[in-house]
Tab-separated table of C-alpha atoms in Angstrom:
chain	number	residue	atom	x	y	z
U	1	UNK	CA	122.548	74.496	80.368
U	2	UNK	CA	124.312	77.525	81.638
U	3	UNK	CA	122.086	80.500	82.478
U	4	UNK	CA	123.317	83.961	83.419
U	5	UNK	CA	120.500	86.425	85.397
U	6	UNK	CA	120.536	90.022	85.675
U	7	UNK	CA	118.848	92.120	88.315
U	8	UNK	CA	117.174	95.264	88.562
U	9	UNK	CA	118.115	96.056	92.158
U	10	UNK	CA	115.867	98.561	92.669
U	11	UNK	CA	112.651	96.994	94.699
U	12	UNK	CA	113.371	93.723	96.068
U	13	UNK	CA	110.144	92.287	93.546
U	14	UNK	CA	112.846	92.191	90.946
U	15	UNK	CA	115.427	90.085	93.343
U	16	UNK	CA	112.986	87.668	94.852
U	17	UNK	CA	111.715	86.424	91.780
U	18	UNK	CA	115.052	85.775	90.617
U	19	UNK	CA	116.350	83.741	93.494
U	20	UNK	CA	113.014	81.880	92.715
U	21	UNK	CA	114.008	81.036	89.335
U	22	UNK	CA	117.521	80.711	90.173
U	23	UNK	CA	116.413	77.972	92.536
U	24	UNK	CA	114.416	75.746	90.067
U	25	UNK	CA	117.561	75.992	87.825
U	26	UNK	CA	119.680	74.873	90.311
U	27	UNK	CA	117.447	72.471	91.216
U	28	UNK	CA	117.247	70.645	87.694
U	29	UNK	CA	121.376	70.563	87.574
U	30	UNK	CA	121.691	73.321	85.628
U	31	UNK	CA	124.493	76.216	86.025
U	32	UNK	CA	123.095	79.567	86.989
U	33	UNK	CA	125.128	82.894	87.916
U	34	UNK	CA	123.524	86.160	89.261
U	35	UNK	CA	124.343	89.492	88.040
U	36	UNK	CA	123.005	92.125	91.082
U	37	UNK	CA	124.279	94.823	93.125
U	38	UNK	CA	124.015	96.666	96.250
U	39	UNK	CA	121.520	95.086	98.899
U	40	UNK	CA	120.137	93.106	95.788
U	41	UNK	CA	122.770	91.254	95.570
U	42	UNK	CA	123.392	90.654	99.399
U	43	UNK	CA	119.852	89.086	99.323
U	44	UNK	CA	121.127	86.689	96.624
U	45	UNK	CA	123.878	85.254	98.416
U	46	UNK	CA	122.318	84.955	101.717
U	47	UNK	CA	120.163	82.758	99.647
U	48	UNK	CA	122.730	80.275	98.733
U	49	UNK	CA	122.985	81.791	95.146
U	50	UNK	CA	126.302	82.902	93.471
U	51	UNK	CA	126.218	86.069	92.653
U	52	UNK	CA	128.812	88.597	91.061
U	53	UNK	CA	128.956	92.383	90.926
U	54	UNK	CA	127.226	94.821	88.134
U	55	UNK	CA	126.746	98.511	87.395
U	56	UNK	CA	123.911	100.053	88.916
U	57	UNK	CA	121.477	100.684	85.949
U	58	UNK	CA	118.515	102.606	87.160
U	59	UNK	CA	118.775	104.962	90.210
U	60	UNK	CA	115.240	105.873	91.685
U	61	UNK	CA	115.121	108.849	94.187
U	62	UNK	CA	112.185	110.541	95.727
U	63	UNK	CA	110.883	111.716	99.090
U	64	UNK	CA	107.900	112.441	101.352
U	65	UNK	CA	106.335	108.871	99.759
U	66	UNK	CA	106.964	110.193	96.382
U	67	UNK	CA	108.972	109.341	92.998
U	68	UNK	CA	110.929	112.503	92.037
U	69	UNK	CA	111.170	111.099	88.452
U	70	UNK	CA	113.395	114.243	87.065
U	71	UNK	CA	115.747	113.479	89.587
U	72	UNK	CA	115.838	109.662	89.064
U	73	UNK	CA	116.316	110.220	85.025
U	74	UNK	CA	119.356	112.666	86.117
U	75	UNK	CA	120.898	110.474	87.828
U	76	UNK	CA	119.973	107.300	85.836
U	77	UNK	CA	121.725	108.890	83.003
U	78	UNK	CA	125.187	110.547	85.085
U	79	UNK	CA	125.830	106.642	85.774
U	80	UNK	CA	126.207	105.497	82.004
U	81	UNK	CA	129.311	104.394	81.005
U	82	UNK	CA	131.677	102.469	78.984
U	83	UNK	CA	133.132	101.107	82.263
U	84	UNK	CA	129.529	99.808	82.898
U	85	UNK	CA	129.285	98.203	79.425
U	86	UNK	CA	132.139	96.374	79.528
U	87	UNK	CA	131.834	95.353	83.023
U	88	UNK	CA	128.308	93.332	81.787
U	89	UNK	CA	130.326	92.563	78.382
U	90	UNK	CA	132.582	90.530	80.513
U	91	UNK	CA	130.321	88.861	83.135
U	92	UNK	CA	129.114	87.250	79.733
U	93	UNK	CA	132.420	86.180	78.419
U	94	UNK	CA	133.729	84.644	81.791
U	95	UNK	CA	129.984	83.067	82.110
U	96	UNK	CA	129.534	81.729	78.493
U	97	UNK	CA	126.019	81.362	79.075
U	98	UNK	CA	123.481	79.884	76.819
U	99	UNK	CA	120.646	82.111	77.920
U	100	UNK	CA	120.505	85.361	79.276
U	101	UNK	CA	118.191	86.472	81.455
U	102	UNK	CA	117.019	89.913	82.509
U	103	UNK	CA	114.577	91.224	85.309
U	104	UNK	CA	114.389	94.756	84.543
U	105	UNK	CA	118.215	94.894	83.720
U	106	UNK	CA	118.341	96.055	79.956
U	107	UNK	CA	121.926	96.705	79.958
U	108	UNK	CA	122.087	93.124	80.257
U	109	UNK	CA	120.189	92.262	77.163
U	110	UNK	CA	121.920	94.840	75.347
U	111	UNK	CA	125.100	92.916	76.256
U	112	UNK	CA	123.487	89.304	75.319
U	113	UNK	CA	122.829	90.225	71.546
U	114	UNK	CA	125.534	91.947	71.367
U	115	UNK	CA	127.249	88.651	72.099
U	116	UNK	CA	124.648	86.993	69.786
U	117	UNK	CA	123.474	84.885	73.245
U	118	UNK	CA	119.793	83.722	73.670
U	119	UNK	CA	117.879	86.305	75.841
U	120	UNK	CA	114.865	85.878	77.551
U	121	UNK	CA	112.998	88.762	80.047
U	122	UNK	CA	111.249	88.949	82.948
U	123	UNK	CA	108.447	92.048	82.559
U	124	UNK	CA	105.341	93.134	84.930
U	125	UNK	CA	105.695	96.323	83.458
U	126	UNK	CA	105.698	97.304	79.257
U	127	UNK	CA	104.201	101.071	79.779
U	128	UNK	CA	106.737	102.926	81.479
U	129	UNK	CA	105.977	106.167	79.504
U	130	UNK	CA	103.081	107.123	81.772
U	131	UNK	CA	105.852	107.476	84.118
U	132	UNK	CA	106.257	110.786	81.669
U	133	UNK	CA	103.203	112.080	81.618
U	134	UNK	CA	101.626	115.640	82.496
U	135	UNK	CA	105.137	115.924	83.628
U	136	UNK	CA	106.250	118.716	80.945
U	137	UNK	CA	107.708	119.060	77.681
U	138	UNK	CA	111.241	117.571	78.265
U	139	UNK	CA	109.937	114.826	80.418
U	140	UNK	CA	107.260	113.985	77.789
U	141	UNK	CA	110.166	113.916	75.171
U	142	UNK	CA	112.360	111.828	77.554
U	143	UNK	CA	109.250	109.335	77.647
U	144	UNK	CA	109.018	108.894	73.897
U	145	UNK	CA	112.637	108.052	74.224
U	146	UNK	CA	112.370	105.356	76.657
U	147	UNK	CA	109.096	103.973	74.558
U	148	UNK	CA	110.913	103.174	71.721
U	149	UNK	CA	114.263	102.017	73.686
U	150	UNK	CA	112.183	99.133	75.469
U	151	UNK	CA	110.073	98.787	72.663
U	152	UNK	CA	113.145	97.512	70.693
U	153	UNK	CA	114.366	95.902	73.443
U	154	UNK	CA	111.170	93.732	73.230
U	155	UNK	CA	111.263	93.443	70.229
U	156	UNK	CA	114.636	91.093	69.986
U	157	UNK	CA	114.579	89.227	72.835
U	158	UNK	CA	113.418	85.536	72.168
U	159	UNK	CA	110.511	85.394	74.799
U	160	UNK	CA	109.260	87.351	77.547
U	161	UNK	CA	107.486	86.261	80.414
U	162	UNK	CA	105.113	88.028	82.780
U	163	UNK	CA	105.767	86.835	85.956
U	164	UNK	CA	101.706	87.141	86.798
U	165	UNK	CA	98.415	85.228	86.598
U	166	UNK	CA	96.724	85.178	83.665
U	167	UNK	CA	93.975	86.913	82.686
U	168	UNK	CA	91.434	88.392	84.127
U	169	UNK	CA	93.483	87.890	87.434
U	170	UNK	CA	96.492	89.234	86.231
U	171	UNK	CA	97.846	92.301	89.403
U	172	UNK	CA	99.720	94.507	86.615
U	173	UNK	CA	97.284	94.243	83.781
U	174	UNK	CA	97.752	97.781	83.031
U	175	UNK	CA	101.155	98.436	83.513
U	176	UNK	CA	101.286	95.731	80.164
U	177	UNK	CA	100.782	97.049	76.237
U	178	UNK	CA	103.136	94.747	74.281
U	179	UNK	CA	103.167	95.243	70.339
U	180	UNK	CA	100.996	93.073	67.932
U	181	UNK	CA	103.933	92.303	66.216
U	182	UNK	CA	105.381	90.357	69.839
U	183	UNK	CA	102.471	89.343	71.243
U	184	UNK	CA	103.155	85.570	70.271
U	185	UNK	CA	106.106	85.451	72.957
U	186	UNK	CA	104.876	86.577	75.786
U	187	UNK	CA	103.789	83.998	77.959
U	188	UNK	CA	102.109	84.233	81.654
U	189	UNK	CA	103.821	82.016	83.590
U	190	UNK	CA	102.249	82.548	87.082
U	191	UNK	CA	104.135	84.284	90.247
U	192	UNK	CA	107.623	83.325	90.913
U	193	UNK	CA	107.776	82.233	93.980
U	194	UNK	CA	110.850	81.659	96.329
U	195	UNK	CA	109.134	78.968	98.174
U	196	UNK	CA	105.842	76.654	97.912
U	197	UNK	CA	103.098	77.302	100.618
U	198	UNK	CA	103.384	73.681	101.117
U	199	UNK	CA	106.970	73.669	101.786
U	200	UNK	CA	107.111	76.761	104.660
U	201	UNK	CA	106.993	76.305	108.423
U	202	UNK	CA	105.694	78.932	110.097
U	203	UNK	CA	106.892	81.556	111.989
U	204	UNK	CA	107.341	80.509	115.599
U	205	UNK	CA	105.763	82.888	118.452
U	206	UNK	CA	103.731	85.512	116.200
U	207	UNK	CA	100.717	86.115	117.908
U	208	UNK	CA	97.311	86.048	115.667
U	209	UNK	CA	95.993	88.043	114.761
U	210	UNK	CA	98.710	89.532	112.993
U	211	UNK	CA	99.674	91.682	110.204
U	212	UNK	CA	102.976	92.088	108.281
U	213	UNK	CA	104.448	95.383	107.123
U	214	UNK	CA	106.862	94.831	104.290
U	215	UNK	CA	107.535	98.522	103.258
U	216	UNK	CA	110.862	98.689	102.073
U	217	UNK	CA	113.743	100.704	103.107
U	218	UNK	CA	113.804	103.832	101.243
U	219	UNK	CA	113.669	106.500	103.457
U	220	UNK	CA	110.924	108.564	101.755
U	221	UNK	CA	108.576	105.820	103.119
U	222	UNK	CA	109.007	106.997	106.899
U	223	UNK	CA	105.464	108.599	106.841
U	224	UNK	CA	103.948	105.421	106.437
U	225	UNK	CA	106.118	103.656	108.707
U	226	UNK	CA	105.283	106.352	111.676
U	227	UNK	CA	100.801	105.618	110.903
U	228	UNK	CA	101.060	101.816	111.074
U	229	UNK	CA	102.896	102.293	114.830
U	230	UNK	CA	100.265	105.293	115.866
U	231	UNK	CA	97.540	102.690	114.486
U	232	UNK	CA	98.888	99.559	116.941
U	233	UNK	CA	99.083	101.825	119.556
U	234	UNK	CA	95.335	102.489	119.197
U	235	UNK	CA	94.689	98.682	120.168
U	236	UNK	CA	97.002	96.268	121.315
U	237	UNK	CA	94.970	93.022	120.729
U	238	UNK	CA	96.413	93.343	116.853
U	239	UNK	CA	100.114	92.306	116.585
U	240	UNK	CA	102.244	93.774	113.663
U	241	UNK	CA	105.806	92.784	111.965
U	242	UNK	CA	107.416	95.882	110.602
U	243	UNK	CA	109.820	95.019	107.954
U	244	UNK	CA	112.734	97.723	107.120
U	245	UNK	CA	115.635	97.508	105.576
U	246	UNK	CA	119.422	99.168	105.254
U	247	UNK	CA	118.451	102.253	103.897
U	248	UNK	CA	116.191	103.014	106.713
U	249	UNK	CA	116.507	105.322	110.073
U	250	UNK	CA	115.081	103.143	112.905
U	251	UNK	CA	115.821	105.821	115.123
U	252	UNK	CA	112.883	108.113	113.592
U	253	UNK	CA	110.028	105.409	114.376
U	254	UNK	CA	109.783	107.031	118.177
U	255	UNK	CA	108.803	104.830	120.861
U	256	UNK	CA	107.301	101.183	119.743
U	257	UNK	CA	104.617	99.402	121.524
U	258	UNK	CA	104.484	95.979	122.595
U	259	UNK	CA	102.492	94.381	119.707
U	260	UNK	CA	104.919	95.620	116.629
U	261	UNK	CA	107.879	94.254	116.327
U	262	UNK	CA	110.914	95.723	113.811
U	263	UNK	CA	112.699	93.759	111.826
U	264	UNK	CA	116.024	95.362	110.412
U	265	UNK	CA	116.621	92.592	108.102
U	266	UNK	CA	114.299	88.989	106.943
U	267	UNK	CA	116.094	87.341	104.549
U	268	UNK	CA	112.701	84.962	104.408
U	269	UNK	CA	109.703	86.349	104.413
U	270	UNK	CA	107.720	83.462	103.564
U	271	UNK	CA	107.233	81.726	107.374
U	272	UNK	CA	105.861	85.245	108.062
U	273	UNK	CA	103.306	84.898	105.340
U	274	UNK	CA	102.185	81.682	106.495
U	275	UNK	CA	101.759	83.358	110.241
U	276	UNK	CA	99.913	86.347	108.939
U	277	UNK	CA	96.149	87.410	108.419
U	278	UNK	CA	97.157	89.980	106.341
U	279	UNK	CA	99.560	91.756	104.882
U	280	UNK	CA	100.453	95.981	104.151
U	281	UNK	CA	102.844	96.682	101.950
U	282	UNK	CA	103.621	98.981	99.019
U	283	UNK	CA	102.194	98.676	95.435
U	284	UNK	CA	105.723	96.791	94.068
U	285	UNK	CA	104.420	93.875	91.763
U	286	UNK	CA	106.571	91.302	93.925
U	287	UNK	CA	105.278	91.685	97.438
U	288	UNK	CA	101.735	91.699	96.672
U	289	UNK	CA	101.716	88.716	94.514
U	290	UNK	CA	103.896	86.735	97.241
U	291	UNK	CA	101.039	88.078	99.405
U	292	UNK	CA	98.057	86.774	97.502
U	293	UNK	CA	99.578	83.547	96.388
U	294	UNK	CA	100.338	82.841	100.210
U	295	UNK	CA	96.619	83.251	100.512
U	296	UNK	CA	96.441	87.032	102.295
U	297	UNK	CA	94.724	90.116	101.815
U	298	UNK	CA	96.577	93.147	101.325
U	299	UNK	CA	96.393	96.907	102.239
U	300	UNK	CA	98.364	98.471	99.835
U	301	UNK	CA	100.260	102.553	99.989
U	302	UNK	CA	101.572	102.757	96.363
U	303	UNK	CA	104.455	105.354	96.430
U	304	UNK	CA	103.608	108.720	95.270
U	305	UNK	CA	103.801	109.133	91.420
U	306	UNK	CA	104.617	105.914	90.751
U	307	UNK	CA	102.356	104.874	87.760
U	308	UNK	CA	103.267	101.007	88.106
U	309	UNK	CA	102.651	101.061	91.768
U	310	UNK	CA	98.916	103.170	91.801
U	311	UNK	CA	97.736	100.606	88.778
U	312	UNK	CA	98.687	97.579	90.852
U	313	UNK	CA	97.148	99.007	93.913
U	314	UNK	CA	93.759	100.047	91.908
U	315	UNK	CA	93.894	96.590	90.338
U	316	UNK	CA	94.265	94.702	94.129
U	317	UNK	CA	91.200	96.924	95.396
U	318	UNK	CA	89.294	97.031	92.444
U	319	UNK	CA	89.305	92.678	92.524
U	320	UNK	CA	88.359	92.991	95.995
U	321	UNK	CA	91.970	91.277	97.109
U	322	UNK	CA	92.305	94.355	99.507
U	323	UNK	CA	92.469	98.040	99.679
U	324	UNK	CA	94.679	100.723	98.922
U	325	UNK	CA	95.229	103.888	100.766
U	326	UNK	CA	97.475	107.265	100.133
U	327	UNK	CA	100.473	107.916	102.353
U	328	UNK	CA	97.682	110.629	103.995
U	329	UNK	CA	95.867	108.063	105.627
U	330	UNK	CA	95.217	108.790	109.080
U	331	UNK	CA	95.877	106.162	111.990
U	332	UNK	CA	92.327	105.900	112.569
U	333	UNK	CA	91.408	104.634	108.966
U	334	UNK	CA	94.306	102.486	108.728
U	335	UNK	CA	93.218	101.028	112.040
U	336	UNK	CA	89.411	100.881	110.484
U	337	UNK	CA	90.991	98.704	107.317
U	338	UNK	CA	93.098	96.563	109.209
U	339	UNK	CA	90.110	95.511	111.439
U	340	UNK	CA	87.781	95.068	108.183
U	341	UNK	CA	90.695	93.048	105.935
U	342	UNK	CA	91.027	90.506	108.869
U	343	UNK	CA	87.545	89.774	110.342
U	344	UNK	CA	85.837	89.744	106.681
U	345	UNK	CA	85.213	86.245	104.797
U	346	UNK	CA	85.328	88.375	101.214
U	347	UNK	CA	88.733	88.993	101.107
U	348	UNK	CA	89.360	85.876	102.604
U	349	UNK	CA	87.643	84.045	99.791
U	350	UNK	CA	88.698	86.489	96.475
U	351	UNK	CA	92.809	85.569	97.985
U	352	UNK	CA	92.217	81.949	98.386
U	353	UNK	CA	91.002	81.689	94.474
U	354	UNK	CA	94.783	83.157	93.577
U	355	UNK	CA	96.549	80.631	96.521
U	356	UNK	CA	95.386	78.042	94.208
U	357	UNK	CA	95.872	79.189	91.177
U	358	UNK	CA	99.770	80.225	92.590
U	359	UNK	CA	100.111	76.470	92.995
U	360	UNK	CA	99.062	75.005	90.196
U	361	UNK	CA	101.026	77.184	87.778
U	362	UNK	CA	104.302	76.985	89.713
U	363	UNK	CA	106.011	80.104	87.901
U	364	UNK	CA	109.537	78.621	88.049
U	365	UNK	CA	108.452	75.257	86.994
U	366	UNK	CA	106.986	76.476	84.274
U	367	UNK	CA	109.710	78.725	83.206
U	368	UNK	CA	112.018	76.498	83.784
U	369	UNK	CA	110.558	74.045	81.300
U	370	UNK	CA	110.161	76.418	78.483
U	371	UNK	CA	113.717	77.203	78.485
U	372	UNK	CA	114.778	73.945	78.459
U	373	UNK	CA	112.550	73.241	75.724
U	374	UNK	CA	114.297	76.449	73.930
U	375	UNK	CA	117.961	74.835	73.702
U	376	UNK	CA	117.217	74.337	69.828
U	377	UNK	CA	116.991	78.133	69.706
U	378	UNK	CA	119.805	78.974	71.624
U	379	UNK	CA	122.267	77.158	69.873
U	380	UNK	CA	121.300	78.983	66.810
């Protein structure tokens, strides 16, 4: 089968999982093409994946560890354009795939029935309009928009699959409210993973106990960047991995001590994972189930405002897989927490529960197989 995949670029959650599925794909003999952008789509082809060049769909901007969500509507909508369209338009002519597949990327779906091609989604999040609330009249107008945009989207896709465990461990249970009337294709099909515990070596000359940061590279996340050093520097015997990315200034962070070491770029996280007691990171969907499934606790700093973020962050702490903190945590609490989430057996124990269950439902595998099993349909 031929399968074309389209990216949301913005959080690397989005990209990983794609590569993962990409990989299986690949894997069974089948042709798959990538449609990403920006350092999305680097990531992809450092990965071995093809990959080919589309429009930037959703632009998020914020600051000071926060979502400015009027600005990233303004400037989502300034980049639609016919040029866009029938840039994705002809990715799907030159690809003639027989599925279409979309993380987050509706432009590409909106493409795929256009061309009457079988379309399939990847979705960890189906409420975005609390994104729009308490935020004013126009932006509460501008949510009932999107509602019924994605809502139809949903609607005529052929299946959707949450990319999560099912329930009740499922991370972004309430970022999910799917219609009665679609209920009966949407299928959990466990984390997508780019690589099997069993299959990664660990990182060589990480000193234990150790805890890696994967914050992202948007700048507005600086602040939390700047209390994870100040909280190393408080005691040495706890070693950290910092891991950036392009958009950020490594020239802010001040002087480093000894026991954190910045990363610019890791193209694979996973030997990290395996050389890690724990793990802080944002509240994006991707990182923390990576985390859990590699067996780790998480401390968690869900941007500002960011509705999908604070739910999964709640839903980590609230299942006793971790803890989540503001951006105002001081060094001295975040010091506190990291001490707690790696010398106590009940996190250890609530993660381990999801390790297994990570491996035994093999997202990609899974997914992988119900597509297959869905050529009938897409040769309708």
């Amino acid at each position: 089968m031929r399968f074309l995949i389209f990216v949301c670029g913005e959080g690397l959650g989005h990209t990983g999982r794609c590569i993962s599925l990409a990989g299986e794909l690949l894997a069974a003999g089948h042709d798959v093409c990538i449609g990403a952008y920006g350092y999305s789509r680097e990531l992809i082809e450092r990965s071995g994946c093809n990959a080919s060049e589309i429009p930037q769909e959703l632009k998020l901007e914020g600051e000071n560890g926060s979502l400015d969500l009027k600005s990233s509507v303004t400037s989502t909508v300034k980049s639609i354009s016919v040029k866009n369209i029938k840039q994705v338009l002809s990715l799907i002519e030159r690809n003639k795939p027989d599925v279409v597949i979309s993380d987050g990327y509706y432009l590409g779906i909106l493409a795929a029935r256009w061309k009457k091609v079988c379309t399939c989604m990847i979705v960890n999040q189906s409420r975005m309009q609390d994104f729009f609330k308490d935020k004013g009249p126009v932006m509460r107008y501008v949510g009932v928009a999107v509602k019924n945009f994605y809502t139809w989207i949903y609607n005529g896709v052929d299946i959707i699959f949450v990319p999560d465990f099912p329930s009740p461990f499922t991370i972004c249970g309430s970022n999910l409210a799917f219609s009665e009337k679609i209920m009966d294709k949407v299928e959990f099909s466990g984390p997508l993973l780019r690589k099997r515990f069993c299959e990664v070596v660990p990182q060589e000359n990480v000193r234990r106990p150790h805890v890696l940061c994967s914050i992202g590279g948007f700048g507005y996340r600086l602040e939390i960047f700047r209390t994870i050093i100040a909280a190393a520097r408080m005691d040495g015997s706890i070693n950290y991995t910092l891991i950036g990315g392009p958009d950020l200034d490594y020239d802010l962070l001040g002087n480093v001590p000894e026991n954190v070491d910045v990363c610019r770029f890791v193209a694979d996280p996973f030997p990290y994972y395996k050389s890690s007691d724990a793990v802080i990171c944002t509240g994006g969907h991707g990182t923390l189930t990576e985390s859990l499934s590699f067996g780790l606790p998480v401390i968690s700093f869900p941007d500002r405002c960011h509705n999908e973020q604070e739910n999964n962050a709640r839903s980590v702490e609230a299942n006793g897989y971790g803890m989540s903190f503001s951006y105002s945590v001081s060094p001295e609490e975040l010091l506190k927490a990291v001490r707690c989430i790696i010398s106590e057996e009940r996190f250890r124990f609530k993660v381990s529960v999801l390790q297994d269950m990570a491996s035994s439902l093999d997202g990609p595998v899974y997914i992988r197989k119900r597509l297959e099993g869905y050529s009938a349909l897409c040769s309708h």
